[in-house]
Amino acid sequence: MDCLINFPDTENDLSSELLHNFREHLLFQNMAPSTVQVYTYAVHQFFQLYRTLSINHLQLYKVYLLEHYRPQTVNLRIRALNCFLEFIQYPDGRISMIKIQQKTYLDHVISEGDYEYLKKCLLQDEKYLYYFIIRYMAATGARVSELVQIQVHDVRSGYRDIYSKDNKARRLYIPKSLKEASLIWLDSLNRKKGDIFLNRFGSRITPGGIRTQLKKIAFQYHLNPQVVYPHSFRHRFAKSFIERCSDISLLSDLLGHESIETTRIYLRRTSTEQQNIINNIVDW
């Protein structure tokens, strides 16, 4: 028989103490603020739909998610609720994740040609900030959240050490040509220390600000906005690296992947490359 847990009918009673305690638990586990927000939202959503926690309602919630969200979001919400069940030591089990069929192609990756074209346009128009932003992402494989942390002394050193939430470290290498060009740019700005990527107010630029501006840049230079976003340049780094160096284990380390299986996607062609091959080969 299900272990039933009843919750108050008022939203404030539910969110005030229970969600507060769960949020504090997540923060204590060193989860990122964005993850904490997603996890607490999932729990809040569940109890908006079902006032009683039971195996039956957990399964109904899974069905609800499948009907309303993409598979990745479904699994994220399930992971969040399972974390909550563990937190309250719920005895009657967890919700199983759904299997997601891995794509046989890469999607929404900026091509090498478009990347070179974009660099040329930004350089010609003297948009040096975004010239270096896209170059750093494509030449180092940095995530946008890591990119904004790069300091002037990192450029001089030629690398930055990145630490994950579980204290795992990886080194973000800055190639020699990029280092030399960056130092000339920073010297022209009289930037001797601190963050290298600043907004117009002189503060560290935000990942959200970069995403927004890249969309505007895509339209300005008549590029597909679906491939001009921060993670696309990280994909570009991985694709270009694996085409020039077949060491997938090294690439996995450089990208900070926990499993080499995650990195294997870069051995596959992009959907555009697959389409071009089909167009050139198939004439029957």
PDB file of C-alpha atoms in Angstrom:
ATOM      1  CA  MET A   1       0.000   0.000   0.000  1.00  0.00           C
ATOM      2  CA  ASP A   2       1.238   3.495  -0.905  1.00  0.00           C
ATOM      3  CA  CYS A   3       2.750   5.706   1.747  1.00  0.00           C
ATOM      4  CA  LEU A   4       0.488   8.772   1.604  1.00  0.00           C
ATOM      5  CA  ILE A   5       1.757  12.197   2.571  1.00  0.00           C
ATOM      6  CA  ASN A   6      -0.796  14.996   2.680  1.00  0.00           C
ATOM      7  CA  PHE A   7       0.180  18.594   2.162  1.00  0.00           C
ATOM      8  CA  PRO A   8      -1.627  21.801   3.131  1.00  0.00           C
ATOM      9  CA  ASP A   9      -4.211  23.185   0.764  1.00  0.00           C
ATOM     10  CA  THR A  10      -2.738  26.643   0.874  1.00  0.00           C
ATOM     11  CA  GLU A  11       0.117  27.405  -1.480  1.00  0.00           C
ATOM     12  CA  ASN A  12       1.888  29.623   1.062  1.00  0.00           C
ATOM     13  CA  ASP A  13       2.002  26.891   3.704  1.00  0.00           C
ATOM     14  CA  LEU A  14       3.546  24.510   1.195  1.00  0.00           C
ATOM     15  CA  SER A  15       6.166  26.862  -0.172  1.00  0.00           C
ATOM     16  CA  SER A  16       7.131  28.629   3.034  1.00  0.00           C
ATOM     17  CA  GLU A  17       8.725  25.816   5.035  1.00  0.00           C
ATOM     18  CA  LEU A  18       8.984  22.662   2.931  1.00  0.00           C
ATOM     19  CA  LEU A  19      10.347  24.287  -0.227  1.00  0.00           C
ATOM     20  CA  HIS A  20      12.556  26.552   1.828  1.00  0.00           C
ATOM     21  CA  ASN A  21      14.134  23.553   3.549  1.00  0.00           C
ATOM     22  CA  PHE A  22      14.520  21.720   0.244  1.00  0.00           C
ATOM     23  CA  ARG A  23      16.135  24.786  -1.325  1.00  0.00           C
ATOM     24  CA  GLU A  24      18.557  25.074   1.577  1.00  0.00           C
ATOM     25  CA  HIS A  25      19.393  21.381   1.195  1.00  0.00           C
ATOM     26  CA  LEU A  26      20.204  21.855  -2.502  1.00  0.00           C
ATOM     27  CA  LEU A  27      22.385  24.880  -1.821  1.00  0.00           C
ATOM     28  CA  PHE A  28      24.205  22.896   0.847  1.00  0.00           C
ATOM     29  CA  GLN A  29      24.921  20.286  -1.860  1.00  0.00           C
ATOM     30  CA  ASN A  30      26.672  23.057  -3.861  1.00  0.00           C
ATOM     31  CA  MET A  31      24.118  23.008  -6.657  1.00  0.00           C
ATOM     32  CA  ALA A  32      24.124  26.001  -8.976  1.00  0.00           C
ATOM     33  CA  PRO A  33      21.412  28.625  -8.286  1.00  0.00           C
ATOM     34  CA  SER A  34      19.799  27.922 -11.665  1.00  0.00           C
ATOM     35  CA  THR A  35      19.584  24.198 -10.829  1.00  0.00           C
ATOM     36  CA  VAL A  36      18.101  24.969  -7.419  1.00  0.00           C
ATOM     37  CA  GLN A  37      15.451  27.100  -9.088  1.00  0.00           C
ATOM     38  CA  VAL A  38      14.551  24.350 -11.572  1.00  0.00           C
ATOM     39  CA  TYR A  39      14.382  21.672  -8.871  1.00  0.00           C
ATOM     40  CA  THR A  40      12.200  23.702  -6.515  1.00  0.00           C
ATOM     41  CA  TYR A  41       9.918  24.656  -9.397  1.00  0.00           C
ATOM     42  CA  ALA A  42       9.379  20.980 -10.270  1.00  0.00           C
ATOM     43  CA  VAL A  43       8.366  20.171  -6.683  1.00  0.00           C
ATOM     44  CA  HIS A  44       6.089  23.202  -6.576  1.00  0.00           C
ATOM     45  CA  GLN A  45       4.492  22.136  -9.860  1.00  0.00           C
ATOM     46  CA  PHE A  46       3.843  18.620  -8.606  1.00  0.00           C
ATOM     47  CA  PHE A  47       1.999  19.824  -5.506  1.00  0.00           C
ATOM     48  CA  GLN A  48       0.014  22.319  -7.554  1.00  0.00           C
ATOM     49  CA  LEU A  49      -1.322  19.342  -9.503  1.00  0.00           C
ATOM     50  CA  TYR A  50      -1.596  16.777  -6.692  1.00  0.00           C
ATOM     51  CA  ARG A  51      -2.045  17.613  -3.029  1.00  0.00           C
ATOM     52  CA  THR A  52      -1.123  14.093  -1.936  1.00  0.00           C
ATOM     53  CA  LEU A  53       2.225  12.405  -2.476  1.00  0.00           C
ATOM     54  CA  SER A  54       1.766   8.795  -3.545  1.00  0.00           C
ATOM     55  CA  ILE A  55       3.160   6.381  -6.097  1.00  0.00           C
ATOM     56  CA  ASN A  56       0.008   6.786  -8.153  1.00  0.00           C
ATOM     57  CA  HIS A  57       0.348  10.574  -8.243  1.00  0.00           C
ATOM     58  CA  LEU A  58       4.021  10.312  -9.088  1.00  0.00           C
ATOM     59  CA  GLN A  59       3.163   8.199 -12.106  1.00  0.00           C
ATOM     60  CA  LEU A  60       0.395  10.598 -13.106  1.00  0.00           C
ATOM     61  CA  TYR A  61       2.876  13.457 -12.905  1.00  0.00           C
ATOM     62  CA  LYS A  62       5.199  11.583 -15.261  1.00  0.00           C
ATOM     63  CA  VAL A  63       2.330  11.192 -17.740  1.00  0.00           C
ATOM     64  CA  TYR A  64       1.553  14.904 -17.394  1.00  0.00           C
ATOM     65  CA  LEU A  65       5.166  15.788 -18.155  1.00  0.00           C
ATOM     66  CA  LEU A  66       5.248  13.519 -21.206  1.00  0.00           C
ATOM     67  CA  GLU A  67       2.143  15.214 -22.572  1.00  0.00           C
ATOM     68  CA  HIS A  68       3.421  18.759 -22.074  1.00  0.00           C
ATOM     69  CA  TYR A  69       7.221  18.828 -22.374  1.00  0.00           C
ATOM     70  CA  ARG A  70      10.177  17.691 -24.417  1.00  0.00           C
ATOM     71  CA  PRO A  71      12.015  14.526 -23.264  1.00  0.00           C
ATOM     72  CA  GLN A  72      14.998  16.440 -21.841  1.00  0.00           C
ATOM     73  CA  THR A  73      12.680  18.600 -19.735  1.00  0.00           C
ATOM     74  CA  VAL A  74      10.722  15.545 -18.606  1.00  0.00           C
ATOM     75  CA  ASN A  75      13.881  13.893 -17.296  1.00  0.00           C
ATOM     76  CA  LEU A  76      15.016  17.091 -15.621  1.00  0.00           C
ATOM     77  CA  ARG A  77      11.710  17.404 -13.725  1.00  0.00           C
ATOM     78  CA  ILE A  78      11.814  13.699 -12.800  1.00  0.00           C
ATOM     79  CA  ARG A  79      15.371  14.081 -11.543  1.00  0.00           C
ATOM     80  CA  ALA A  80      14.281  17.062  -9.466  1.00  0.00           C
ATOM     81  CA  LEU A  81      11.345  15.242  -7.903  1.00  0.00           C
ATOM     82  CA  ASN A  82      13.442  12.164  -7.174  1.00  0.00           C
ATOM     83  CA  CYS A  83      15.903  14.411  -5.394  1.00  0.00           C
ATOM     84  CA  PHE A  84      13.033  15.775  -3.306  1.00  0.00           C
ATOM     85  CA  LEU A  85      11.803  12.252  -2.483  1.00  0.00           C
ATOM     86  CA  GLU A  86      15.285  11.368  -1.294  1.00  0.00           C
ATOM     87  CA  PHE A  87      15.388  14.565   0.764  1.00  0.00           C
ATOM     88  CA  ILE A  88      12.166  13.712   2.638  1.00  0.00           C
ATOM     89  CA  GLN A  89      13.184  10.021   2.779  1.00  0.00           C
ATOM     90  CA  TYR A  90      10.048   8.887   0.980  1.00  0.00           C
ATOM     91  CA  PRO A  91       9.973   5.080   1.312  1.00  0.00           C
ATOM     92  CA  ASP A  92       7.919   4.009  -1.703  1.00  0.00           C
ATOM     93  CA  GLY A  93      10.345   4.379  -4.588  1.00  0.00           C
ATOM     94  CA  ARG A  94      11.248   6.849  -7.307  1.00  0.00           C
ATOM     95  CA  ILE A  95      10.031   7.789 -10.774  1.00  0.00           C
ATOM     96  CA  SER A  96      11.933   6.109 -13.593  1.00  0.00           C
ATOM     97  CA  MET A  97      13.565   8.305 -16.204  1.00  0.00           C
ATOM     98  CA  ILE A  98      12.588   8.026 -19.852  1.00  0.00           C
ATOM     99  CA  LYS A  99      15.058   6.814 -22.453  1.00  0.00           C
ATOM    100  CA  ILE A 100      16.095   9.434 -24.989  1.00  0.00           C
ATOM    101  CA  GLN A 101      17.204   8.200 -28.388  1.00  0.00           C
ATOM    102  CA  GLN A 102      20.595   9.733 -29.115  1.00  0.00           C
ATOM    103  CA  LYS A 103      20.753  11.645 -32.392  1.00  0.00           C
ATOM    104  CA  THR A 104      22.876  10.223 -35.178  1.00  0.00           C
ATOM    105  CA  TYR A 105      23.900  13.757 -36.156  1.00  0.00           C
ATOM    106  CA  LEU A 106      24.908  17.080 -34.655  1.00  0.00           C
ATOM    107  CA  ASP A 107      22.445  19.918 -35.002  1.00  0.00           C
ATOM    108  CA  HIS A 108      22.739  23.704 -34.850  1.00  0.00           C
ATOM    109  CA  VAL A 109      26.526  23.891 -35.112  1.00  0.00           C
ATOM    110  CA  ILE A 110      28.041  26.898 -36.831  1.00  0.00           C
ATOM    111  CA  SER A 111      30.038  25.801 -39.880  1.00  0.00           C
ATOM    112  CA  GLU A 112      33.722  26.580 -40.141  1.00  0.00           C
ATOM    113  CA  GLY A 113      32.968  28.826 -43.129  1.00  0.00           C
ATOM    114  CA  ASP A 114      30.330  30.829 -41.255  1.00  0.00           C
ATOM    115  CA  TYR A 115      32.617  31.097 -38.240  1.00  0.00           C
ATOM    116  CA  GLU A 116      35.433  32.514 -40.364  1.00  0.00           C
ATOM    117  CA  TYR A 117      32.975  34.866 -42.102  1.00  0.00           C
ATOM    118  CA  LEU A 118      31.656  36.105 -38.753  1.00  0.00           C
ATOM    119  CA  LYS A 119      35.156  36.726 -37.414  1.00  0.00           C
ATOM    120  CA  LYS A 120      36.007  38.709 -40.549  1.00  0.00           C
ATOM    121  CA  CYS A 121      32.844  40.842 -40.295  1.00  0.00           C
ATOM    122  CA  LEU A 122      33.367  41.637 -36.612  1.00  0.00           C
ATOM    123  CA  LEU A 123      37.003  42.531 -37.205  1.00  0.00           C
ATOM    124  CA  GLN A 124      36.204  44.781 -40.163  1.00  0.00           C
ATOM    125  CA  ASP A 125      33.493  46.585 -38.180  1.00  0.00           C
ATOM    126  CA  GLU A 126      35.844  46.933 -35.207  1.00  0.00           C
ATOM    127  CA  LYS A 127      33.509  44.986 -32.922  1.00  0.00           C
ATOM    128  CA  TYR A 128      36.485  43.684 -31.020  1.00  0.00           C
ATOM    129  CA  LEU A 129      34.605  42.598 -27.894  1.00  0.00           C
ATOM    130  CA  TYR A 130      32.471  40.058 -29.746  1.00  0.00           C
ATOM    131  CA  TYR A 131      35.279  39.168 -32.114  1.00  0.00           C
ATOM    132  CA  PHE A 132      37.237  37.920 -29.110  1.00  0.00           C
ATOM    133  CA  ILE A 133      34.185  36.433 -27.385  1.00  0.00           C
ATOM    134  CA  ILE A 134      33.396  34.074 -30.276  1.00  0.00           C
ATOM    135  CA  ARG A 135      37.068  33.392 -30.884  1.00  0.00           C
ATOM    136  CA  TYR A 136      37.657  32.380 -27.272  1.00  0.00           C
ATOM    137  CA  MET A 137      34.680  30.002 -27.278  1.00  0.00           C
ATOM    138  CA  ALA A 138      35.674  28.432 -30.600  1.00  0.00           C
ATOM    139  CA  ALA A 139      39.393  28.227 -29.791  1.00  0.00           C
ATOM    140  CA  THR A 140      39.192  26.996 -26.190  1.00  0.00           C
ATOM    141  CA  GLY A 141      35.898  25.070 -25.976  1.00  0.00           C
ATOM    142  CA  ALA A 142      34.848  27.207 -23.013  1.00  0.00           C
ATOM    143  CA  ARG A 143      31.255  27.216 -21.833  1.00  0.00           C
ATOM    144  CA  VAL A 144      29.837  30.737 -21.752  1.00  0.00           C
ATOM    145  CA  SER A 145      29.699  30.592 -17.944  1.00  0.00           C
ATOM    146  CA  GLU A 146      33.437  29.812 -17.973  1.00  0.00           C
ATOM    147  CA  LEU A 147      34.250  32.355 -20.652  1.00  0.00           C
ATOM    148  CA  VAL A 148      33.097  35.326 -18.568  1.00  0.00           C
ATOM    149  CA  GLN A 149      35.453  34.295 -15.746  1.00  0.00           C
ATOM    150  CA  ILE A 150      38.638  34.696 -17.815  1.00  0.00           C
ATOM    151  CA  GLN A 151      41.010  37.273 -16.335  1.00  0.00           C
ATOM    152  CA  VAL A 152      43.864  39.316 -17.788  1.00  0.00           C
ATOM    153  CA  HIS A 153      46.410  37.254 -15.841  1.00  0.00           C
ATOM    154  CA  ASP A 154      44.921  34.078 -17.384  1.00  0.00           C
ATOM    155  CA  VAL A 155      45.670  35.447 -20.841  1.00  0.00           C
ATOM    156  CA  ARG A 156      49.262  36.174 -19.839  1.00  0.00           C
ATOM    157  CA  SER A 157      49.579  32.651 -18.383  1.00  0.00           C
ATOM    158  CA  GLY A 158      48.010  31.063 -21.462  1.00  0.00           C
ATOM    159  CA  TYR A 159      45.425  29.078 -19.486  1.00  0.00           C
ATOM    160  CA  ARG A 160      42.730  29.210 -16.836  1.00  0.00           C
ATOM    161  CA  ASP A 161      41.966  26.428 -14.378  1.00  0.00           C
ATOM    162  CA  ILE A 162      38.236  25.679 -14.122  1.00  0.00           C
ATOM    163  CA  TYR A 163      36.751  24.031 -11.038  1.00  0.00           C
ATOM    164  CA  SER A 164      33.376  22.273 -11.160  1.00  0.00           C
ATOM    165  CA  LYS A 165      30.879  22.137  -8.287  1.00  0.00           C
ATOM    166  CA  ASP A 166      32.351  18.798  -7.143  1.00  0.00           C
ATOM    167  CA  ASN A 167      35.857  20.344  -7.142  1.00  0.00           C
ATOM    168  CA  LYS A 168      36.991  18.561 -10.290  1.00  0.00           C
ATOM    169  CA  ALA A 169      39.478  20.662 -12.227  1.00  0.00           C
ATOM    170  CA  ARG A 170      40.306  21.041 -15.882  1.00  0.00           C
ATOM    171  CA  ARG A 171      42.594  23.456 -17.665  1.00  0.00           C
ATOM    172  CA  LEU A 172      41.263  25.843 -20.310  1.00  0.00           C
ATOM    173  CA  TYR A 173      44.167  26.448 -22.691  1.00  0.00           C
ATOM    174  CA  ILE A 174      44.478  29.707 -24.619  1.00  0.00           C
ATOM    175  CA  PRO A 175      46.281  29.055 -27.931  1.00  0.00           C
ATOM    176  CA  LYS A 176      49.411  31.107 -28.621  1.00  0.00           C
ATOM    177  CA  SER A 177      47.959  33.068 -31.555  1.00  0.00           C
ATOM    178  CA  LEU A 178      44.848  33.978 -29.540  1.00  0.00           C
ATOM    179  CA  LYS A 179      46.969  34.938 -26.522  1.00  0.00           C
ATOM    180  CA  GLU A 180      49.125  37.287 -28.591  1.00  0.00           C
ATOM    181  CA  ALA A 181      46.145  38.960 -30.277  1.00  0.00           C
ATOM    182  CA  SER A 182      44.344  39.293 -26.930  1.00  0.00           C
ATOM    183  CA  LEU A 183      47.285  40.999 -25.242  1.00  0.00           C
ATOM    184  CA  ILE A 184      47.475  43.583 -28.038  1.00  0.00           C
ATOM    185  CA  TRP A 185      43.723  44.249 -27.682  1.00  0.00           C
ATOM    186  CA  LEU A 186      43.872  44.464 -23.886  1.00  0.00           C
ATOM    187  CA  ASP A 187      46.886  46.771 -24.067  1.00  0.00           C
ATOM    188  CA  SER A 188      44.942  49.106 -26.397  1.00  0.00           C
ATOM    189  CA  LEU A 189      42.218  49.240 -23.719  1.00  0.00           C
ATOM    190  CA  ASN A 190      44.812  49.791 -20.972  1.00  0.00           C
ATOM    191  CA  ARG A 191      43.356  46.713 -19.279  1.00  0.00           C
ATOM    192  CA  LYS A 192      46.005  45.472 -16.870  1.00  0.00           C
ATOM    193  CA  LYS A 193      43.956  43.258 -14.558  1.00  0.00           C
ATOM    194  CA  GLY A 194      40.500  41.865 -13.869  1.00  0.00           C
ATOM    195  CA  ASP A 195      37.912  40.427 -16.290  1.00  0.00           C
ATOM    196  CA  ILE A 196      38.697  40.697 -19.979  1.00  0.00           C
ATOM    197  CA  PHE A 197      35.068  40.729 -21.125  1.00  0.00           C
ATOM    198  CA  LEU A 198      33.221  43.779 -19.795  1.00  0.00           C
ATOM    199  CA  ASN A 199      29.850  45.304 -20.702  1.00  0.00           C
ATOM    200  CA  ARG A 200      29.307  48.984 -21.528  1.00  0.00           C
ATOM    201  CA  PHE A 201      29.017  49.777 -17.817  1.00  0.00           C
ATOM    202  CA  GLY A 202      32.445  48.357 -17.090  1.00  0.00           C
ATOM    203  CA  SER A 203      31.131  45.288 -15.260  1.00  0.00           C
ATOM    204  CA  ARG A 204      31.650  41.619 -16.108  1.00  0.00           C
ATOM    205  CA  ILE A 205      29.494  40.740 -19.087  1.00  0.00           C
ATOM    206  CA  THR A 206      26.771  38.173 -18.380  1.00  0.00           C
ATOM    207  CA  PRO A 207      26.060  34.936 -20.272  1.00  0.00           C
ATOM    208  CA  GLY A 208      22.540  36.235 -20.956  1.00  0.00           C
ATOM    209  CA  GLY A 209      23.926  39.435 -22.414  1.00  0.00           C
ATOM    210  CA  ILE A 210      26.186  37.450 -24.731  1.00  0.00           C
ATOM    211  CA  ARG A 211      23.314  35.261 -25.931  1.00  0.00           C
ATOM    212  CA  THR A 212      21.131  38.271 -26.689  1.00  0.00           C
ATOM    213  CA  GLN A 213      23.843  40.148 -28.539  1.00  0.00           C
ATOM    214  CA  LEU A 214      24.829  37.113 -30.615  1.00  0.00           C
ATOM    215  CA  LYS A 215      21.268  36.875 -31.936  1.00  0.00           C
ATOM    216  CA  LYS A 216      21.433  40.519 -33.010  1.00  0.00           C
ATOM    217  CA  ILE A 217      24.806  39.912 -34.644  1.00  0.00           C
ATOM    218  CA  ALA A 218      23.417  36.907 -36.539  1.00  0.00           C
ATOM    219  CA  PHE A 219      20.657  39.024 -38.077  1.00  0.00           C
ATOM    220  CA  GLN A 220      23.068  41.878 -38.789  1.00  0.00           C
ATOM    221  CA  TYR A 221      25.364  39.646 -40.826  1.00  0.00           C
ATOM    222  CA  HIS A 222      22.584  37.517 -42.360  1.00  0.00           C
ATOM    223  CA  LEU A 223      23.518  34.304 -40.557  1.00  0.00           C
ATOM    224  CA  ASN A 224      21.135  31.654 -39.285  1.00  0.00           C
ATOM    225  CA  PRO A 225      20.412  32.681 -35.649  1.00  0.00           C
ATOM    226  CA  GLN A 226      19.909  29.002 -34.765  1.00  0.00           C
ATOM    227  CA  VAL A 227      23.651  28.418 -35.096  1.00  0.00           C
ATOM    228  CA  VAL A 228      24.867  31.699 -33.598  1.00  0.00           C
ATOM    229  CA  TYR A 229      24.618  31.065 -29.867  1.00  0.00           C
ATOM    230  CA  PRO A 230      27.331  30.434 -27.235  1.00  0.00           C
ATOM    231  CA  HIS A 231      27.323  26.628 -27.126  1.00  0.00           C
ATOM    232  CA  SER A 232      27.501  26.458 -30.916  1.00  0.00           C
ATOM    233  CA  PHE A 233      31.060  27.792 -30.762  1.00  0.00           C
ATOM    234  CA  ARG A 234      31.981  25.161 -28.163  1.00  0.00           C
ATOM    235  CA  HIS A 235      30.643  22.594 -30.645  1.00  0.00           C
ATOM    236  CA  ARG A 236      32.750  24.276 -33.347  1.00  0.00           C
ATOM    237  CA  PHE A 237      35.861  23.852 -31.194  1.00  0.00           C
ATOM    238  CA  ALA A 238      35.132  20.156 -30.695  1.00  0.00           C
ATOM    239  CA  LYS A 239      34.388  19.498 -34.376  1.00  0.00           C
ATOM    240  CA  SER A 240      37.489  21.348 -35.585  1.00  0.00           C
ATOM    241  CA  PHE A 241      39.669  19.666 -32.961  1.00  0.00           C
ATOM    242  CA  ILE A 242      38.554  16.128 -33.803  1.00  0.00           C
ATOM    243  CA  GLU A 243      39.043  16.800 -37.533  1.00  0.00           C
ATOM    244  CA  ARG A 244      42.655  17.815 -36.906  1.00  0.00           C
ATOM    245  CA  CYS A 245      43.474  15.510 -33.986  1.00  0.00           C
ATOM    246  CA  SER A 246      41.892  12.087 -33.565  1.00  0.00           C
ATOM    247  CA  ASP A 247      42.564  11.914 -29.813  1.00  0.00           C
ATOM    248  CA  ILE A 248      38.986  11.768 -28.543  1.00  0.00           C
ATOM    249  CA  SER A 249      40.164  11.053 -24.998  1.00  0.00           C
ATOM    250  CA  LEU A 250      42.089  14.342 -24.941  1.00  0.00           C
ATOM    251  CA  LEU A 251      39.087  16.178 -26.380  1.00  0.00           C
ATOM    252  CA  SER A 252      36.900  14.723 -23.649  1.00  0.00           C
ATOM    253  CA  ASP A 253      39.320  16.048 -21.030  1.00  0.00           C
ATOM    254  CA  LEU A 254      39.500  19.476 -22.674  1.00  0.00           C
ATOM    255  CA  LEU A 255      35.709  19.761 -22.759  1.00  0.00           C
ATOM    256  CA  GLY A 256      35.327  18.550 -19.191  1.00  0.00           C
ATOM    257  CA  HIS A 257      33.021  15.655 -20.065  1.00  0.00           C
ATOM    258  CA  GLU A 258      32.467  13.090 -17.331  1.00  0.00           C
ATOM    259  CA  SER A 259      32.198  10.306 -19.889  1.00  0.00           C
ATOM    260  CA  ILE A 260      33.974   9.830 -23.199  1.00  0.00           C
ATOM    261  CA  GLU A 261      30.646   8.594 -24.579  1.00  0.00           C
ATOM    262  CA  THR A 262      29.377  12.181 -24.400  1.00  0.00           C
ATOM    263  CA  THR A 263      32.295  13.287 -26.570  1.00  0.00           C
ATOM    264  CA  ARG A 264      31.671  10.655 -29.249  1.00  0.00           C
ATOM    265  CA  ILE A 265      28.862  12.765 -30.734  1.00  0.00           C
ATOM    266  CA  TYR A 266      31.582  14.913 -32.327  1.00  0.00           C
ATOM    267  CA  LEU A 267      32.686  11.959 -34.420  1.00  0.00           C
ATOM    268  CA  ARG A 268      29.368  12.344 -36.231  1.00  0.00           C
ATOM    269  CA  ARG A 269      28.593  14.774 -39.001  1.00  0.00           C
ATOM    270  CA  THR A 270      26.262  17.711 -38.634  1.00  0.00           C
ATOM    271  CA  SER A 271      22.819  17.457 -40.197  1.00  0.00           C
ATOM    272  CA  THR A 272      23.904  19.994 -42.840  1.00  0.00           C
ATOM    273  CA  GLU A 273      26.953  17.895 -43.727  1.00  0.00           C
ATOM    274  CA  GLN A 274      24.766  14.787 -44.015  1.00  0.00           C
ATOM    275  CA  GLN A 275      22.340  16.646 -46.288  1.00  0.00           C
ATOM    276  CA  ASN A 276      25.169  17.868 -48.537  1.00  0.00           C
ATOM    277  CA  ILE A 277      26.575  14.344 -48.860  1.00  0.00           C
ATOM    278  CA  ILE A 278      23.148  12.998 -49.809  1.00  0.00           C
ATOM    279  CA  ASN A 279      22.676  15.778 -52.372  1.00  0.00           C
ATOM    280  CA  ASN A 280      26.067  15.050 -53.959  1.00  0.00           C
ATOM    281  CA  ILE A 281      25.853  11.250 -53.926  1.00  0.00           C
ATOM    282  CA  VAL A 282      22.256  10.218 -54.439  1.00  0.00           C
ATOM    283  CA  ASP A 283      21.217  10.606 -58.093  1.00  0.00           C
ATOM    284  CA  TRP A 284      18.937   7.581 -58.446  1.00  0.00           C
TER     285      TRP A 284
END
